[in-house]
Coordinates of C-alpha atoms in Angstrom, one line a residue:
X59 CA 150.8 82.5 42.2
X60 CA 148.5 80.2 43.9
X61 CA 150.5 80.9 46.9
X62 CA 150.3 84.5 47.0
X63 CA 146.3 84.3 46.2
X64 CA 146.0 81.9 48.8
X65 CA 147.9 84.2 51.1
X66 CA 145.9 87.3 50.1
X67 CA 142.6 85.3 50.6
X68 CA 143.8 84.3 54.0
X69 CA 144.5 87.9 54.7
X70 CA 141.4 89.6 53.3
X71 CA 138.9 86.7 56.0
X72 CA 141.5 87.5 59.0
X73 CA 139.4 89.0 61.6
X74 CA 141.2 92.6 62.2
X75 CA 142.9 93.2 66.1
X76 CA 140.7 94.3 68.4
X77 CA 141.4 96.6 71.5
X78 CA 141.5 94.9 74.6
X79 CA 139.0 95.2 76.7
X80 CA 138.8 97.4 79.6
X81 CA 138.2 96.0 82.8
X82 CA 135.7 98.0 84.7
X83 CA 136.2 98.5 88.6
X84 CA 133.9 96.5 90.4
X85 CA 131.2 99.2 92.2
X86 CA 132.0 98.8 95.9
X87 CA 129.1 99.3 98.0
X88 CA 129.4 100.9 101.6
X89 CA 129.9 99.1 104.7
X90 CA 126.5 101.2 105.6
X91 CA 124.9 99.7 102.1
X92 CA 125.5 96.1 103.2
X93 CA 124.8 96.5 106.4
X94 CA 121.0 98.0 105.9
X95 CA 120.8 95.3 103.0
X96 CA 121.4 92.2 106.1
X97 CA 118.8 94.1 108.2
X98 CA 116.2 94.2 105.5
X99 CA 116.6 90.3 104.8
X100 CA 116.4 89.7 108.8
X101 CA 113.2 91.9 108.9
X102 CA 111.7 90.4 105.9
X103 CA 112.5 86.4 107.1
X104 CA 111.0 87.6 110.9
X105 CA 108.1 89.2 109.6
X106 CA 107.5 85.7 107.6
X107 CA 108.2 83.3 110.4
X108 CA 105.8 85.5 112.6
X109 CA 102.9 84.8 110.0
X110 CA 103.5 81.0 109.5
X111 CA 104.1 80.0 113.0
X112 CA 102.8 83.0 115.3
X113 CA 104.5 84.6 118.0
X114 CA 104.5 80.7 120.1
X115 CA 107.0 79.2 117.0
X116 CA 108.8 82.0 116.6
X117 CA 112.9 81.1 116.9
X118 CA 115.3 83.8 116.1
X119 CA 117.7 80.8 114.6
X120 CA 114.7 80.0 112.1
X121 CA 114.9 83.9 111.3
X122 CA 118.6 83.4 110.8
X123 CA 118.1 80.7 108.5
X124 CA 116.1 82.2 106.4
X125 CA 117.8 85.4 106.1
X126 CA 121.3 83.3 104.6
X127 CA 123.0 85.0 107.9
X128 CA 124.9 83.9 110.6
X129 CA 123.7 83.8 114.2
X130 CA 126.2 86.5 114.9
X131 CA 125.2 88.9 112.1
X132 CA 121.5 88.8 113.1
X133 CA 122.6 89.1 117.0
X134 CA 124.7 92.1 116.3
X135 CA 121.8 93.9 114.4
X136 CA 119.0 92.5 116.6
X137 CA 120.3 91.8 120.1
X138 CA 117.6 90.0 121.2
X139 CA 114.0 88.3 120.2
X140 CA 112.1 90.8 121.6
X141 CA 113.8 93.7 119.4
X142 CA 113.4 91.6 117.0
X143 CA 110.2 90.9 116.6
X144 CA 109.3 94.5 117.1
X145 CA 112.0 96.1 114.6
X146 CA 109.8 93.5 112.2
X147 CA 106.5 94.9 113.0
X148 CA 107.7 98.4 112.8
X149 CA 109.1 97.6 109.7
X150 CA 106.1 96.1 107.8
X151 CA 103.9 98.5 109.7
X152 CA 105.8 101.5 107.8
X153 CA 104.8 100.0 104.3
X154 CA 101.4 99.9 105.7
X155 CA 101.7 103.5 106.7
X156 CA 103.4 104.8 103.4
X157 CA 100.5 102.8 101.2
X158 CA 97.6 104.6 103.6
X159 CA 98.8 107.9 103.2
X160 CA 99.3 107.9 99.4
X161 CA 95.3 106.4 99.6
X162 CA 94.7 109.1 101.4
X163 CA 96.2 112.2 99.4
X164 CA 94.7 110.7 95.8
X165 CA 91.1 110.6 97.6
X166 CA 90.9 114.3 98.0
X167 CA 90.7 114.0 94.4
X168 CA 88.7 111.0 93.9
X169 CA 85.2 111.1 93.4
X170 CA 84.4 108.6 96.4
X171 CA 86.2 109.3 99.0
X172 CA 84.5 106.9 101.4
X173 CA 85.2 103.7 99.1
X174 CA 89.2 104.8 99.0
X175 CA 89.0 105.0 103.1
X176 CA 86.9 101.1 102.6
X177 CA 89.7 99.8 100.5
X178 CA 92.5 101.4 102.5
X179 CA 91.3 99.9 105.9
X180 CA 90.5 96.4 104.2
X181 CA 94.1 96.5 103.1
X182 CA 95.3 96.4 106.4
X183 CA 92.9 94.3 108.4
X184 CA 92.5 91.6 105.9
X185 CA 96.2 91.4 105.6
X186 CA 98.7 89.6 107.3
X187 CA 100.1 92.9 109.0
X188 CA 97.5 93.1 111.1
X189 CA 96.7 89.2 111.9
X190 CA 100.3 89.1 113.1
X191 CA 100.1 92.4 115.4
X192 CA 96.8 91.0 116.8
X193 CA 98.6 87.7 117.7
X194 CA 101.2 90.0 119.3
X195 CA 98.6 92.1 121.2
X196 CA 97.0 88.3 122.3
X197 CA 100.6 87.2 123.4
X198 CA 100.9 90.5 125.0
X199 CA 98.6 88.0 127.7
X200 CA 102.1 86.4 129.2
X201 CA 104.2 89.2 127.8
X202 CA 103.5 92.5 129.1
X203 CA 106.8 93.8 127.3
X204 CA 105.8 92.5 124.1
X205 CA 102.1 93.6 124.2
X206 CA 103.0 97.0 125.0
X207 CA 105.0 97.4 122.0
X208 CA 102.8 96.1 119.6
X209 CA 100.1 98.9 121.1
X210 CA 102.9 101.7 120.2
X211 CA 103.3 100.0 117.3
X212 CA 99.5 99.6 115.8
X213 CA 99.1 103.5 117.3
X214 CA 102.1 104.8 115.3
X215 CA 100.4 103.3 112.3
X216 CA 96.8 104.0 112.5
X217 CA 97.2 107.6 114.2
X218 CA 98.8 109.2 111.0
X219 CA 96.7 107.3 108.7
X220 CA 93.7 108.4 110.5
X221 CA 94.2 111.8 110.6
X222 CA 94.9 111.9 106.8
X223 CA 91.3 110.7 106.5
X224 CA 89.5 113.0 108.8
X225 CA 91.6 115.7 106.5
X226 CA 90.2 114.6 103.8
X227 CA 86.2 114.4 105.0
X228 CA 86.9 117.9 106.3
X229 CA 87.9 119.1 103.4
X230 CA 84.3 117.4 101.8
X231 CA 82.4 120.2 104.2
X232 CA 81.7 117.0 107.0
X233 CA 82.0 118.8 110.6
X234 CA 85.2 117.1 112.5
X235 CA 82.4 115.6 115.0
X236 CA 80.7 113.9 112.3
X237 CA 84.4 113.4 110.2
X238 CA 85.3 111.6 113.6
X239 CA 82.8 109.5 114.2
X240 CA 82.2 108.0 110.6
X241 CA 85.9 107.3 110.3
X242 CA 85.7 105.4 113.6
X243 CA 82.4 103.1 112.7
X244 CA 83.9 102.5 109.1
X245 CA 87.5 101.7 110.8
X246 CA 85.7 99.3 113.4
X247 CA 83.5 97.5 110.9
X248 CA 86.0 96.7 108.3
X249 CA 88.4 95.6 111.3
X250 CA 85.5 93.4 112.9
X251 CA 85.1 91.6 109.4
X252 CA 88.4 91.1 109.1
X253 CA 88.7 89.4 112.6
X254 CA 85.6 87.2 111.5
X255 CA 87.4 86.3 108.0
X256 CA 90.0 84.5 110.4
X257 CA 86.8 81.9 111.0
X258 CA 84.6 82.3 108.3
X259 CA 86.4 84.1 105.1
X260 CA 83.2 84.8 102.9
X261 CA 84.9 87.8 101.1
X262 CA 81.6 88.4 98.7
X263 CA 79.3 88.4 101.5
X264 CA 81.9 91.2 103.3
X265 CA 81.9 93.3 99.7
X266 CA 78.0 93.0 100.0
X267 CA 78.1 94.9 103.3
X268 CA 80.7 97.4 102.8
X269 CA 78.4 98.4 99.9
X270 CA 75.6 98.7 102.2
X271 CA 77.5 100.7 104.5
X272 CA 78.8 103.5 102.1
X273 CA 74.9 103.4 101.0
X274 CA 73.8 103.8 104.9
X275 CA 76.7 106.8 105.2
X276 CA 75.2 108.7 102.4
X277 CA 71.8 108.6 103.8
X278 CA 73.1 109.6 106.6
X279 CA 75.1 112.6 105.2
X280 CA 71.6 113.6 103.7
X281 CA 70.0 113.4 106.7
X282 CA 72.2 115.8 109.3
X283 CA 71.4 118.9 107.1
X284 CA 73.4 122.0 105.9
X285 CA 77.2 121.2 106.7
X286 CA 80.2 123.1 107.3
X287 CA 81.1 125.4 104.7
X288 CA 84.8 125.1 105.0
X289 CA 84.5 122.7 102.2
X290 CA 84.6 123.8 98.5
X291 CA 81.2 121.8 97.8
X292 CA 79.7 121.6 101.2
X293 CA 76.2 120.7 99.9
X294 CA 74.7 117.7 101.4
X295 CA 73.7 116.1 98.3
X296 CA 77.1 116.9 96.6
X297 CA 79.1 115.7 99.6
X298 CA 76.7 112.5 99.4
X299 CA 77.4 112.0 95.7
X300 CA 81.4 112.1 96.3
X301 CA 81.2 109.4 99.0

C-alpha cells in the first residue's frame, strides 16, 4: 500500500512533458544591410577622430580602429582619406540638415519664429559640426581639394536650411528684401559668437545678446512700416509680437 501511495504521490508532483521547443530561423540580414551598417560605424569613428585630433591627426588606421573593421573593409568602402573625410562631413552635415528643417516647419506655427531660427543656428555653430568643417575650410590652406569640398559641403547644408527660414518670415508678411537680410545678420551673429566661444566660451553672456538681438529685430520690424500683405497677419505690431 505504501508502495502504491508512494508511487501515486510521485506521479501526481511529476512535472507533465512538454513540447519541444521550436527553433526559430535566425533573421538573415542582407549583404546591402551589413554593408550600410560598416559604413555608418566608419562614418561615425571619422567624424569622431576629426573632432579630437583635427584634420592634422587625422589617420584612416585610427578610423579603422575605431570602427572594429579591417583596413580592407574601410578601403573598400572609402578608397581613400580624402573621401573619407568628406563622406564623414556629408554625413553628419545631413543630420544637421534634417534637424534644421523640422525647426523650420514647427516655426510656421510657433509663436516666435525668430527665437526657433536663434536656436536652430546656435545648434549648428556651437556644435562640433561646424568647428570640424571650419578646421576643414582652414586646412583647405594646403589642400585646395579638401577646402573645396568642405565649401560644397557647408553650401549643401545651409542653402536648404536657409531657404526654409526666409519661407517662413515670408509667410509672417516680412518682404523677401527684409526676410533676406535679417536671416543673414542673425545667421552671421550667432556664427561669429560661436567662432569666439572657441576662445572665450561665456555661454550666459551670448544668451544675454541673442535676447538683445530678437529685441533690436522687433524694433526694427516696427519701424519699416506697413508690410507685405501676403502674410495672414501682416501687421507690424502682430508680426513683431510673433518674433
Amino acid at each position: 500500500m505504501d508502495e502504491m501511495l508512494s508511487a501515486t504521490r510521485g506521479n501526481m508532483g511529476a512535472t507533465p512533458d512538454r513540447a519541444p521547443a521550436v527553433a526559430r530561423p535566425k533573421v538573415r540580414r542582407t549583404q546591402e544591410a551589413r554593408s550600410g551598417e560598416m559604413k555608418e560605424r566608419i562614418l561615425a569613428a571619422a567624424f569622431e577622430v576629426l573632432k579630437e585630433r583635427g584634420i592634422a591627426g587625422f589617420t584612416t588606421p585610427e578610423v579603422a580602429r575605431r570602427a572594429g573593421v579591417s583596413r580592407g573593409a574601410q578601403v573598400h568602402h572609402f578608397p581613400s582619406k580624402h573621401e573619407l573625410v568628406v563622406a564623414a562631413m556629408e554625413h553628419v552635415f545631413g543630420l544637421a540638415l534634417a534637424h534644421g528643417l523640422k525647426l523650420a516647419k514647427t516655426a510656421k506655427q510657433s509663436n516666435r519664429p525668430l527665437e526657433a531660427l536663434i536656436k536652430d543656428a546656435s545648434a549648428f555653430y556651437f556644435s562640433d559640426y561646424f568647428y570640424v568643417g571650419l578646421d576643414m575650410l582652414l586646412a583647405g590652406g594646403k589642400d585646395p581639394a579638401l577646402k573645396a569640398a568642405a565649401v560644397q559641403v557647408v553650401r549643401n547644408y545651409r542653402r536648404p536650411v536657409e531657404q526654409a527660414w526666409l519661407s517662413v518670415m515670408r509667410e509672417l508678411g516680412l518682404p523677401e528684401a527684409v526676410s533676406e537680410d535679417l536671416l543673414l545678420l542673425t545667421v552671421s551673429l550667432v556664427r561669429g559668437l560661436g567662432i569666439r566661444a572657441l576662445w572665450s566660451p561665456e555661454p550666459e553672456r551670448v544668451a544675454q545678446l541673442l535676447s538683445l538681438w530678437q529685441d533690436m529685430v522687433g524694433a526694427y520690424i516696427r519701424s519699416i512700416g506697413p508690410l507685405s500683405q501676403s502674410g495672414a497677419n501682416a501687421e507690424p505690431e502682430s508680426v513683431q509680437e510673433r518674433c
